[in-house]
Coordinates of C-alpha atoms in Angstrom, one line a residue:
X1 CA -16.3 -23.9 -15.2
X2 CA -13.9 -21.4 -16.3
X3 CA -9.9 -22.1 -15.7
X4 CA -8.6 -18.7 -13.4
X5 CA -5.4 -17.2 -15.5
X6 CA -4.0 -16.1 -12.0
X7 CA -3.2 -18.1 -9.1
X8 CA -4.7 -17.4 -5.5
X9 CA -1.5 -15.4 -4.5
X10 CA -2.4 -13.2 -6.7
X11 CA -5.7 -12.4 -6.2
X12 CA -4.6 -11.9 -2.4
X13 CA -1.9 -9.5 -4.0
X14 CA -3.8 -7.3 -5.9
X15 CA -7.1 -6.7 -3.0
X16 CA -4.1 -5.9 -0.6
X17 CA -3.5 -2.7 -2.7
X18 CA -6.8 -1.7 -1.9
X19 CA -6.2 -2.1 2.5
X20 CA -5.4 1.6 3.8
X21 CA -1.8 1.6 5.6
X22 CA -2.9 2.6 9.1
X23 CA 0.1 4.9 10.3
X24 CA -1.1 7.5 6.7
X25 CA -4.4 7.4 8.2
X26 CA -3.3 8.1 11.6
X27 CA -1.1 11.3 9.6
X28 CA -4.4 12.2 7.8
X29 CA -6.0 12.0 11.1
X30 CA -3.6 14.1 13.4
X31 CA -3.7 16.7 10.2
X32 CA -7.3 17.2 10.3
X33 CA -7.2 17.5 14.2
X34 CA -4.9 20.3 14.1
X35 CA -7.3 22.1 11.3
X36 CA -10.1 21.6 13.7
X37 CA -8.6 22.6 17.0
X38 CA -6.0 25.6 15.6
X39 CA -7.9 26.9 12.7
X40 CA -4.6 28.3 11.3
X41 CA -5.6 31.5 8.9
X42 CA -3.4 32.5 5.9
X43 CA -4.0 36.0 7.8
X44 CA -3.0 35.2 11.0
X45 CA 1.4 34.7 11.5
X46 CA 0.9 33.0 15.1
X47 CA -1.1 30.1 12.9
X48 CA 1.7 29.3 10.4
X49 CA 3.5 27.1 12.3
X50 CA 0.0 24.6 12.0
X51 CA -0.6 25.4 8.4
X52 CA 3.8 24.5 8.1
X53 CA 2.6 21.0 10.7
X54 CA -0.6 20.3 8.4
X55 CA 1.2 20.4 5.2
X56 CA 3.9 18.3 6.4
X57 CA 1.8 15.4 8.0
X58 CA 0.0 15.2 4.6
X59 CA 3.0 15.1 2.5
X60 CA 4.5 12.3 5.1
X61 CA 0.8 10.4 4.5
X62 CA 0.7 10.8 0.6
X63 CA 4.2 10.1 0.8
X64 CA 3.4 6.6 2.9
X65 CA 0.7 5.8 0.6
X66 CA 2.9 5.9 -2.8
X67 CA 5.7 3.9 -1.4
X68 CA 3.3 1.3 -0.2
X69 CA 1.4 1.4 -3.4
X70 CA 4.7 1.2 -5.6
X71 CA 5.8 -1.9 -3.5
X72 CA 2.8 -3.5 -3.8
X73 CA 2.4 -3.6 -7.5
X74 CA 6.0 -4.5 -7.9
X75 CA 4.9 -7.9 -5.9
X76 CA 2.1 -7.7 -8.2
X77 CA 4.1 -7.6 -11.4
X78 CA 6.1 -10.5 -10.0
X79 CA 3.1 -12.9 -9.0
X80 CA 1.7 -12.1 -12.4
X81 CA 4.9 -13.3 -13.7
X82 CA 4.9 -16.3 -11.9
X83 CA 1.7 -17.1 -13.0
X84 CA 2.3 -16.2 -16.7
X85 CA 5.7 -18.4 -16.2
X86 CA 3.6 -21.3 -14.9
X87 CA 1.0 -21.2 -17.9
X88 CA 3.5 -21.1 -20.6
X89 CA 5.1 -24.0 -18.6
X90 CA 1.9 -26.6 -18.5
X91 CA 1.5 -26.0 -14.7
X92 CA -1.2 -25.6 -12.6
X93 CA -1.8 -21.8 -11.2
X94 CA -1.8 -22.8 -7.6
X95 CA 1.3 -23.0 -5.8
X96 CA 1.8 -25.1 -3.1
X97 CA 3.3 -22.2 -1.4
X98 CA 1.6 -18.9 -1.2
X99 CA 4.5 -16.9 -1.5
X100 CA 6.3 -14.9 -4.2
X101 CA 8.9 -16.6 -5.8
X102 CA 11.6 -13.8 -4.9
X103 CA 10.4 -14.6 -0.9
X104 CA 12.9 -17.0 0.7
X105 CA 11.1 -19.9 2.3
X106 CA 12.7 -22.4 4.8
X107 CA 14.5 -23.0 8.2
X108 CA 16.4 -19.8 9.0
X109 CA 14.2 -17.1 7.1
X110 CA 12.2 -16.2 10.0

């Protein structure tokens, strides 16, 4: 059996990029409903104010979606390091706690 060169915490780490941040879909969402219940026209100035409301709830989801993707490979790049840290040092990959090494654990850190 093959030895893993990355600990459990970082597996868990790097499929949570992939989970969808529910408040961008509920933007995406909201968006699409106002396509499909105004049908704003680039003809039509009484519909600009949804095409103004569309564009902004999809800027405010992409903008959710990069900030949540940016933090999660910086916890990525720091698990890694762990990990890498932990090799070079004759230890095994699994920690006995899950967390990232920058995450305060303890009495009082709730």
């Amino acid at each position: 059996m093959r030895e893993s060169r990355s600990s459990r915490a970082t597996e868990d780490i790097a499929f949570a990029q992939f989970a969808g941040s529910f408040t961008a879909y509920a933007l995406m969402l909201l968006a699409f409903l106002v396509l499909l219940i105004f049908r704003p026209s680039a003809y039509d100035p009484s519909t600009y104010w949804a095409m103004a409301l569309m564009a902004f709830l999809f800027v405010t989801a992409l903008f959710i979606v990069i900030v949540r993707g940016v933090r999660g490979l910086k916890r990525l790049n720091a698990s890694v390091k762990e990990d890498r840290r932990r090799s070079a040092a004759g230890l095994i990959q699994e920690r006995e706690d899950p967390q990232l090494p920058e995450t305060p654990s303890g009495p009082g850190t709730e």
